[in-house]
Short mmCIF file of C-alpha atoms and ligand atoms in Angstrom, two decimals:
data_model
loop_
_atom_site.label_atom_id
_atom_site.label_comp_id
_atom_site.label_asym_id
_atom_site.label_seq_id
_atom_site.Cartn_x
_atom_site.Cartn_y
_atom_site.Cartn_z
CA UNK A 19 10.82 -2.73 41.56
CA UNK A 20 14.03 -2.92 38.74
CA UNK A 21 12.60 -4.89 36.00
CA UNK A 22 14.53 -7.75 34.64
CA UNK A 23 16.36 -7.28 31.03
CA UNK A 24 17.62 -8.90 28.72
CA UNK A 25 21.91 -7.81 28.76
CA UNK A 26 23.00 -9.38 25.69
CA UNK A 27 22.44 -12.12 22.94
CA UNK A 28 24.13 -14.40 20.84
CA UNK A 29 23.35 -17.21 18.03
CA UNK A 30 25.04 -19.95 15.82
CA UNK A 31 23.90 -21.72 12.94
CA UNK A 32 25.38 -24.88 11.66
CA UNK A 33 27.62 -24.80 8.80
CA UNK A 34 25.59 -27.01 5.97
CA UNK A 35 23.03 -25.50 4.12
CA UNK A 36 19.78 -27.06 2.58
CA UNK A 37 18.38 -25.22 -0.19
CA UNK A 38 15.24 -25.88 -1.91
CA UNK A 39 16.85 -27.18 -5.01
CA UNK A 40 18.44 -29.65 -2.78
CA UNK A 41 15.25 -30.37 -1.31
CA UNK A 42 13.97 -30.67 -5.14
CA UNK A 43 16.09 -34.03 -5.42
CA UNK A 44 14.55 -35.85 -2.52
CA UNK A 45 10.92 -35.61 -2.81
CA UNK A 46 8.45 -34.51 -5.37
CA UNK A 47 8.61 -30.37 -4.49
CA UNK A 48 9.73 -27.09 -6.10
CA UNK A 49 11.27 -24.09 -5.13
CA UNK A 50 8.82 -22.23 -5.92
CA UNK A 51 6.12 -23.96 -4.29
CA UNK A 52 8.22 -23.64 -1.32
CA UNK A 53 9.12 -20.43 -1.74
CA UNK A 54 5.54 -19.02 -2.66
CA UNK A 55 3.87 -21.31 0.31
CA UNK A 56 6.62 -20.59 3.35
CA UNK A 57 9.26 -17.96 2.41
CA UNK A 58 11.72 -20.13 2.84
CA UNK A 59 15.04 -20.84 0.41
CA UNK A 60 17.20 -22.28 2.55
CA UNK A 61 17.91 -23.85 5.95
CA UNK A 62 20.70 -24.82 7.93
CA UNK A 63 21.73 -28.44 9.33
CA UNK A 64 23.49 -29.38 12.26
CA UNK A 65 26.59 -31.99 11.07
CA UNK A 66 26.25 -35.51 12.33
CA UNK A 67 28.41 -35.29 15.65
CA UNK A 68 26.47 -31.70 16.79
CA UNK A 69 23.49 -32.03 19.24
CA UNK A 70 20.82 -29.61 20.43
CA UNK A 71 23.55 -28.68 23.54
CA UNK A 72 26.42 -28.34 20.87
CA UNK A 73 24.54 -25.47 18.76
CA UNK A 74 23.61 -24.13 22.26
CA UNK A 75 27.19 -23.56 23.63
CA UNK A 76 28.35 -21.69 21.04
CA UNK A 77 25.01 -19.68 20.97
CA UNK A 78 25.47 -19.13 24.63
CA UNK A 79 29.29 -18.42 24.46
CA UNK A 80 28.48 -15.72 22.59
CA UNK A 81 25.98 -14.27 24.39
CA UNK A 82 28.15 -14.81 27.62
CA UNK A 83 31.24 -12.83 25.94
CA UNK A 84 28.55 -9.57 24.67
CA UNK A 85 27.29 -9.24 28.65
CA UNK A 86 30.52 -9.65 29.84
CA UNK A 87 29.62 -12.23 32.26
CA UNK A 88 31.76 -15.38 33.36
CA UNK A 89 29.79 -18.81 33.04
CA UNK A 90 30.29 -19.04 37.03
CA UNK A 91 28.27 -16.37 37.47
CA UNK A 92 25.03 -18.07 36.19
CA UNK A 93 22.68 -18.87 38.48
CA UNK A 94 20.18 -20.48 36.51
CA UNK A 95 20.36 -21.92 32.73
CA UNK A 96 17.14 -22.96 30.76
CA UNK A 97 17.43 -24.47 27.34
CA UNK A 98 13.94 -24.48 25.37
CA UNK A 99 13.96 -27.37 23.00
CA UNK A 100 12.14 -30.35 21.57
CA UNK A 101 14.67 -31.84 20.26
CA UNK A 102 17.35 -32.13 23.49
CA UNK A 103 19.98 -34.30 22.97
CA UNK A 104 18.54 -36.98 25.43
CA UNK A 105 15.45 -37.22 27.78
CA UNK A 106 17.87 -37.49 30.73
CA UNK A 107 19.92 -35.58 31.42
CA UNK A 108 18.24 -32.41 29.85
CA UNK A 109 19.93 -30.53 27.16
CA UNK A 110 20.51 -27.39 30.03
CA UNK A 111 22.41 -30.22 32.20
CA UNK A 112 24.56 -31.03 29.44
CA UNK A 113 25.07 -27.30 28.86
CA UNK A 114 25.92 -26.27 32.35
CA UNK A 115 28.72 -28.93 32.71
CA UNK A 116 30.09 -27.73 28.84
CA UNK A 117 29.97 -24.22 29.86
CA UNK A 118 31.23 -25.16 33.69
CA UNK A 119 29.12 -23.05 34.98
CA UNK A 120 28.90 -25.17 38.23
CA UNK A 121 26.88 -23.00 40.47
CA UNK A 122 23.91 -22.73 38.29
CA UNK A 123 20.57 -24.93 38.44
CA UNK A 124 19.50 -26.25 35.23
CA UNK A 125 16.36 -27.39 33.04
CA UNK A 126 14.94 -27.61 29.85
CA UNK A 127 11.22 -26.21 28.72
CA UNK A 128 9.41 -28.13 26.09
CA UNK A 129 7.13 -25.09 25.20
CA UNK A 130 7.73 -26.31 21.59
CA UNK A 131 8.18 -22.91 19.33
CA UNK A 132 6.62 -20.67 22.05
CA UNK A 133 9.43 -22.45 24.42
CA UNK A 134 12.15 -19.21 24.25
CA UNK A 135 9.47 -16.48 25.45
CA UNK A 136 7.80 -19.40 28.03
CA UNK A 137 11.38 -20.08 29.20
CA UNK A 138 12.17 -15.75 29.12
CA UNK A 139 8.80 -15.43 31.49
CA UNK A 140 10.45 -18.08 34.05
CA UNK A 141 13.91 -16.20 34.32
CA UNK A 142 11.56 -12.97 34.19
CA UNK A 143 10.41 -14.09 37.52
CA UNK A 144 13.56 -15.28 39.15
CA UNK A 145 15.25 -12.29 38.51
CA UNK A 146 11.82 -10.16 39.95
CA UNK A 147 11.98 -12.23 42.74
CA UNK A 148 15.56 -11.34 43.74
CA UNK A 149 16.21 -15.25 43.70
CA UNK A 150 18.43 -15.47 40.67
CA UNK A 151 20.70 -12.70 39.48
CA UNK A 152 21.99 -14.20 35.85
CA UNK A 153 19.97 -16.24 33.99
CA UNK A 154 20.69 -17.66 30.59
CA UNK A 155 17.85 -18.71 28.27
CA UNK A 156 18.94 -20.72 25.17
CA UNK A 157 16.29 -21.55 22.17
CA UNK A 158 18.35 -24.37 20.66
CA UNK A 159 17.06 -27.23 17.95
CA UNK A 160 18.24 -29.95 15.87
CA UNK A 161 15.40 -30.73 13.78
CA UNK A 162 16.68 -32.21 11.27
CA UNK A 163 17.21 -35.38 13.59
CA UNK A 164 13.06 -35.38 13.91
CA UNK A 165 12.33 -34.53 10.56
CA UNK A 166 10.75 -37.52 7.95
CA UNK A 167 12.66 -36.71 5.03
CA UNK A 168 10.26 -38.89 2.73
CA UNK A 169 7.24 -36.37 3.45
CA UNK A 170 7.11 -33.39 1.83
CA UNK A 171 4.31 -31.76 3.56
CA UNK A 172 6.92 -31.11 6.61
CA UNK A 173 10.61 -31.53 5.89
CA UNK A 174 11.03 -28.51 3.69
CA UNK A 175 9.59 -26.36 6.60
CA UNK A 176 12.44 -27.09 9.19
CA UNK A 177 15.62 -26.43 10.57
CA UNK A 178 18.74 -26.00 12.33
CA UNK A 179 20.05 -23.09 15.28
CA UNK A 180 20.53 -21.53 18.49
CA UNK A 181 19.97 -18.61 20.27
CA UNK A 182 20.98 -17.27 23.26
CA UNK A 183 19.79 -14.44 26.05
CA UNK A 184 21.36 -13.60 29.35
CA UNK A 185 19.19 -12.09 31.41
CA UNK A 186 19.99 -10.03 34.66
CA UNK A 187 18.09 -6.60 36.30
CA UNK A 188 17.77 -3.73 34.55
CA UNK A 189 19.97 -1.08 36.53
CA UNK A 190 16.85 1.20 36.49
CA UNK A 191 12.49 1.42 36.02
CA UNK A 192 13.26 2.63 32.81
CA UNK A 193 13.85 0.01 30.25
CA UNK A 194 13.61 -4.01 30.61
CA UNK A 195 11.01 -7.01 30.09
CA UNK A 196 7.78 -5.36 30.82
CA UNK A 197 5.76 -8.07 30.53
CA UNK A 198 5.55 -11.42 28.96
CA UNK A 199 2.20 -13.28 28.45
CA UNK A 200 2.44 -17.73 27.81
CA UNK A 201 -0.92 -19.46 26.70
CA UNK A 202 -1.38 -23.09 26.16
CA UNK A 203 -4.52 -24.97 24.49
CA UNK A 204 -3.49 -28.82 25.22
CA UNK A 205 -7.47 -29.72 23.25
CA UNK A 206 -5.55 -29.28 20.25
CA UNK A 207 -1.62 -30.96 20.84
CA UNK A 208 -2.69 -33.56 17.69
CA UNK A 209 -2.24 -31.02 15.07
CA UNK A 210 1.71 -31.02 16.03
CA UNK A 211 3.27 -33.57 17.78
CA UNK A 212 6.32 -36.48 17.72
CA UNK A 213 3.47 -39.67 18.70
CA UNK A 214 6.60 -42.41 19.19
CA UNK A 215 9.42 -42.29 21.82
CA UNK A 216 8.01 -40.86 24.95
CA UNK A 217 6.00 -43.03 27.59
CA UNK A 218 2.61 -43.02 25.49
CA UNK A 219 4.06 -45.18 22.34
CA UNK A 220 7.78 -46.39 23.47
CA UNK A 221 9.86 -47.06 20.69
CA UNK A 222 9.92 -50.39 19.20
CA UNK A 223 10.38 -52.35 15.65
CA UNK A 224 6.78 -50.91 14.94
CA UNK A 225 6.89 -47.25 15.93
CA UNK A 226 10.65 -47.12 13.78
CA UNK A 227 9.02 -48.91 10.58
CA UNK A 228 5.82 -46.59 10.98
CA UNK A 229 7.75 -43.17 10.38
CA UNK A 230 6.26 -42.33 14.25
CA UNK A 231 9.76 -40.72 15.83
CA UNK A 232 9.19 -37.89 13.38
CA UNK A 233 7.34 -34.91 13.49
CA UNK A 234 3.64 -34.72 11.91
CA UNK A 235 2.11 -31.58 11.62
CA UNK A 236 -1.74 -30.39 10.24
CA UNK A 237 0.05 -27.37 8.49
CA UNK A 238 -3.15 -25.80 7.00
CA UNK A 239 -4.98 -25.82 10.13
CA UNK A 240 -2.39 -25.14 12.49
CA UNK A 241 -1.47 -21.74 9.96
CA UNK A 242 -5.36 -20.88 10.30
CA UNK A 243 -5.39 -21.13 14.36
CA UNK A 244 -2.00 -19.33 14.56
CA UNK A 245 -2.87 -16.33 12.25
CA UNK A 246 -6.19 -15.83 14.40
CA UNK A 247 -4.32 -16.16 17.56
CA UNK A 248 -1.52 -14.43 17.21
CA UNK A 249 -3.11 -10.49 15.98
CA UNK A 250 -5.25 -10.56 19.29
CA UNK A 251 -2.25 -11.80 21.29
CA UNK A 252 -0.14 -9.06 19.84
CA UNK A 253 -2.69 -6.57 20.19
CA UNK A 254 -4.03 -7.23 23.49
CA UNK A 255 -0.17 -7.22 25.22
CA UNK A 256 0.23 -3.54 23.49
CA UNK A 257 -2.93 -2.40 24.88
CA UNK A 258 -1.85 -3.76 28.71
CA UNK A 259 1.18 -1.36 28.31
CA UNK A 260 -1.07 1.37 26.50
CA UNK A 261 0.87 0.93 23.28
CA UNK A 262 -0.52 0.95 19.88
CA UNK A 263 1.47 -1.34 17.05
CA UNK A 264 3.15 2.23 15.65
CA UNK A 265 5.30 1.98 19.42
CA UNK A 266 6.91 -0.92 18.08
CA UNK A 267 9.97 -0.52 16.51
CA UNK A 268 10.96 -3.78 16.19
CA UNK A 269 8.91 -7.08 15.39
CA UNK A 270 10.50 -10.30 16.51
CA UNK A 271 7.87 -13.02 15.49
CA UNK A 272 8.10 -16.67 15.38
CA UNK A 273 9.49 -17.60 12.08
CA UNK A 274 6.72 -20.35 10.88
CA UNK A 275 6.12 -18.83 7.77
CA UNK A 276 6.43 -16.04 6.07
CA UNK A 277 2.98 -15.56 5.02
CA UNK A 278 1.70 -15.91 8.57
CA UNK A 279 4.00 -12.98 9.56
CA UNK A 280 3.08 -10.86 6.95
CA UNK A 281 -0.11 -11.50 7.49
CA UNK A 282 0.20 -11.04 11.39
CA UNK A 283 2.10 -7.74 10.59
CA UNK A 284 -0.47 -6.29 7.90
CA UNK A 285 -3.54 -6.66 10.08
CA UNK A 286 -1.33 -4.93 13.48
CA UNK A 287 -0.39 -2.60 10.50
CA UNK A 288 3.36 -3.11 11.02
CA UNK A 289 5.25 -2.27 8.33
CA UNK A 290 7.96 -5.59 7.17
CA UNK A 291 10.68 -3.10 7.42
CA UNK A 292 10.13 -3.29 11.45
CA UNK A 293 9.84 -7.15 11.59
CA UNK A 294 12.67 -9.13 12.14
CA UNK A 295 12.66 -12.07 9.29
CA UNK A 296 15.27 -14.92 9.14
CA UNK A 297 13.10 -17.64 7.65
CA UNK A 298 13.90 -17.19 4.26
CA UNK A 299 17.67 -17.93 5.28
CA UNK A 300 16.70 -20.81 8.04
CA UNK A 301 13.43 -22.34 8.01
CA UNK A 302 11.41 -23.12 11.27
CA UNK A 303 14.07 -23.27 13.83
CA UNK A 304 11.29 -23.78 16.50
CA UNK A 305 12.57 -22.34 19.93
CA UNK A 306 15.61 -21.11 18.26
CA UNK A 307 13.90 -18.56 15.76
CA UNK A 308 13.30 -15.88 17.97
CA UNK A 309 16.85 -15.70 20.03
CA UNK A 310 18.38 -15.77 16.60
CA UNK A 311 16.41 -13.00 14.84
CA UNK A 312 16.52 -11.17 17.97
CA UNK A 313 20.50 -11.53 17.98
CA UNK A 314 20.80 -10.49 14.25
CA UNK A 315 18.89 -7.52 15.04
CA UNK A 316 20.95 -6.31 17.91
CA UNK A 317 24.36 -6.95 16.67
CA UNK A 318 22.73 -5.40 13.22
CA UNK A 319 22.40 -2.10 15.22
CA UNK A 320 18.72 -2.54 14.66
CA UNK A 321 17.60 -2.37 17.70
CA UNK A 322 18.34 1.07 19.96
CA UNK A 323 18.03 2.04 23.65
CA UNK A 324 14.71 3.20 24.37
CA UNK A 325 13.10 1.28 21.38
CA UNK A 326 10.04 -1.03 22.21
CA UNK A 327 10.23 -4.51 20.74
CA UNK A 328 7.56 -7.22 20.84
CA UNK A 329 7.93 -10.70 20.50
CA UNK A 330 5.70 -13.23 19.87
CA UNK A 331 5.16 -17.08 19.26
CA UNK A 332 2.52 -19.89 18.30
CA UNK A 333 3.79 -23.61 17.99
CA UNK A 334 2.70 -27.37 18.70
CA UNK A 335 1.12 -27.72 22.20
CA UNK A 336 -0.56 -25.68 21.40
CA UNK A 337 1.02 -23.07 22.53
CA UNK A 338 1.21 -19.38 22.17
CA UNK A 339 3.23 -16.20 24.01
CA UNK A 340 4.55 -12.86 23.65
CA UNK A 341 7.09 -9.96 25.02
CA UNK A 342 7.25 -6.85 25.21
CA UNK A 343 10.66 -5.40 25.84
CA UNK A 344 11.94 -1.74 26.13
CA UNK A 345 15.46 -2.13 25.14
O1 UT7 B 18 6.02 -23.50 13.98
C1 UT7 B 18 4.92 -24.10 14.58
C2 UT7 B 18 3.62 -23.65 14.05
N1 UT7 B 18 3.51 -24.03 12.70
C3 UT7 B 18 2.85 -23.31 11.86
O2 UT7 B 18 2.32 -22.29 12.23
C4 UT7 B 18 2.83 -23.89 10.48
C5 UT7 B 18 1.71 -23.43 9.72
N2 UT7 B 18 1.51 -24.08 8.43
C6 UT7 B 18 2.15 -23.75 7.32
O3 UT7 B 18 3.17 -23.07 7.34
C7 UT7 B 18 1.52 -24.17 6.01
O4 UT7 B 18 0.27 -24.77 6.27
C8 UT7 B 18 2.37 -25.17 5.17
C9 UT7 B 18 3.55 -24.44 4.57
C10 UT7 B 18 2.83 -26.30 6.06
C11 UT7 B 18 1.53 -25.72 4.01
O5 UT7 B 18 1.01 -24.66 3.21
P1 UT7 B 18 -0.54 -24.65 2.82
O6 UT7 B 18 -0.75 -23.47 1.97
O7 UT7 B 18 -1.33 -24.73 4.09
O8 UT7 B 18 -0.66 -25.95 1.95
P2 UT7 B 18 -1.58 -27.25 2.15
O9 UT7 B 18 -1.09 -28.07 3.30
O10 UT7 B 18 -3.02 -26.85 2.14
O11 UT7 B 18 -1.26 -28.03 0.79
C12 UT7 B 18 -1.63 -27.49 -0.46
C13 UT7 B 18 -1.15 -28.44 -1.54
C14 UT7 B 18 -1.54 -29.89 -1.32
O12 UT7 B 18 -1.85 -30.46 -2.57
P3 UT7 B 18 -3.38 -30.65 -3.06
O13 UT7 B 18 -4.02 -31.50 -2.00
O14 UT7 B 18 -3.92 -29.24 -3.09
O15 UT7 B 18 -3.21 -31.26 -4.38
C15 UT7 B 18 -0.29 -30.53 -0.78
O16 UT7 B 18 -0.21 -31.91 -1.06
O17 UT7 B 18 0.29 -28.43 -1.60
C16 UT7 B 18 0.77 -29.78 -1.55
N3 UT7 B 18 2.08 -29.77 -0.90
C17 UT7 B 18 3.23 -29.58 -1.56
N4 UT7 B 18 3.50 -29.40 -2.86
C18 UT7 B 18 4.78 -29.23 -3.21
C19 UT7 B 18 2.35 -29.89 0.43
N5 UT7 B 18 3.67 -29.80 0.63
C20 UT7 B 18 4.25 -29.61 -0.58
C21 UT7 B 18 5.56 -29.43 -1.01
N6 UT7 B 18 5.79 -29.24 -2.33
N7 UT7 B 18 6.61 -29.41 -0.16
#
């Protein structure tokens, strides 16, 4: 059976940037605590009029105009997000009418940073299946918008972007997705979460004057659980294909933190110059990360044909996933 691939990518970043020394002037931080503790120097942020669907249509324009496919031809669109520009309709929705591409069905999946390889494993199947034959899978997020600007421990970690794959069969066996692995622990969903807005705590006088719309995170122990999950994840999809890390020429990881992907990397023994890094430039762009450093990387020239690349993910559900591709 032709596998399903991934035909071509595409990203955008907002314009502003946020650099630490920016950051320095709004609560009591440093760039080089920031810098020695995440890897990160800078992020981007959307303007005030862009939503989570405005990044994506320009990320999936993109990728649209690289495959050479018309917006009609979509049969399915899924935008992974937590920060969708309403609950109803869902950021895909307000995508597929932007794009026009009126004969496609359309959802979001709240897989939090692990959403682009959870939503890559649904249009993985579709495409199997024979049911859909183009499938688009945006990573988009404004997080800025759910980001408490007064706490230090979290709102130098985050920011803006989206990324875009289409996805349609792989002509031959030869190359494609060749498998792609989503986990979920819902015991632990307290160390990340948003507690006001949703049906649990609606939003009222209290929830807005209690800081509880924004994003809390345990950082320490969510880095501890991620590092630990994330070598056996990597090294138990290799060994279901019978690869070793040394296959892998290129490294797309969740961009948390930079020590958690060196430190993912140096236990696989993967050297950095094979892993795909944009968080010193962007933060933690949640869903987005991957799509994006995956889109650098191909319109770099960094990634070949024939080359195996893995990606992988760990974010707030929990949840955790990985790829493996042969491009
Ligand atoms: O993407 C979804 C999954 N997310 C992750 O995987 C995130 C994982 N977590 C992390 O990236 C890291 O835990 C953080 C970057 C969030 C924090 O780094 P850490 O090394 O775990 O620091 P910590 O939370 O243990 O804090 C160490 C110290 C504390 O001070 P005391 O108690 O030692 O005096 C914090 O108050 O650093 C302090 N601190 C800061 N200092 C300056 C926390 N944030 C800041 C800050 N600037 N921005």
């Amino acid at each position: 059976m032709p596998l399903a691939r991934i035909k071509a990518t595409g990203s955008y970043v907002p314009r502003k940037r946020l650099t630490n020394l920016d950051l320095e002037k709004i609560v009591d931080t440093s760039d080089e605590w920031i810098t020695a503790r995440t890897g990160i120097k800078e992020r981007r942020i959307a303007a005030p009029a862009e939503a989570c669907s405005d990044l994506a249509l320009k990320a999936a324009r993109r990728a649209l105009k690289a495959g050479g496919v018309k917006a009609l031809d979509l049969d399915l669109i899924m935008v992974a997000t937590v920060t969708p520009d309403t609950f109803v309709p869902s950021a895909a929705c307000v995508l597929q009418s932007k794009l026009g591409a009126s004969k496609a069905a359309a959802f979001d999946v709240n897989a939090a940073c692990s959403g682009f390889i959870y939503a890559l494993s649904v249009a993985d199947s579709f495409i199997k299946s024979g049911r859909c034959g183009n499938v688009l899978v945006v990573g988009a997020e404004v997080l800025s918008r759910v980001t408490n600007w007064q706490d230090r421990s979290t709102c130098v970690l985050f920011g803006d972007g989206a990324g875009a794959a289409l996805v349609g069969q792989a002509p031959d066996e030869t190359g494609g997705i060749i498998s792609v692995n989503i986990y979920a622990d819902g015991n632990m969903g307290d160390l990340l979460m948003i507690p006001a807005g949703g049906s649990r705590m609606p939003a009222s006088q209290d929830t807005l004057k209690n800081n509880l719309h924004y994003l809390q995170m345990s950082g320490n122990e969510t880095f501890k659980i991620a590092v630990k999950t994330l070598e056996s994840l990597v090294r138990n999809t290799l060994e279901a294909s019978g690869l070793t890390p040394s296959d892998i020429s290129l490294f797309v990881p969740h961009q948390a933190n930079l020590r958690i992907i060196r430190a993912t990397a140096e236990r696989l023994g993967i050297p950095m110059d094979r892993v795909a890094v944009n968080i010193d430039r962007l933060g933690n762009t949640s869903a987005a990360s991957i799509p994006m450093a995956l889109d650098e990387a191909v319109r770099s020239g960094r990634v070949k044909s024939g080359d195996y690349v893995l990606l992988e993910a760990f974010g707030g559900g929990l949840t955790w996933a990985s790829a493996l591709l042969r491009w």
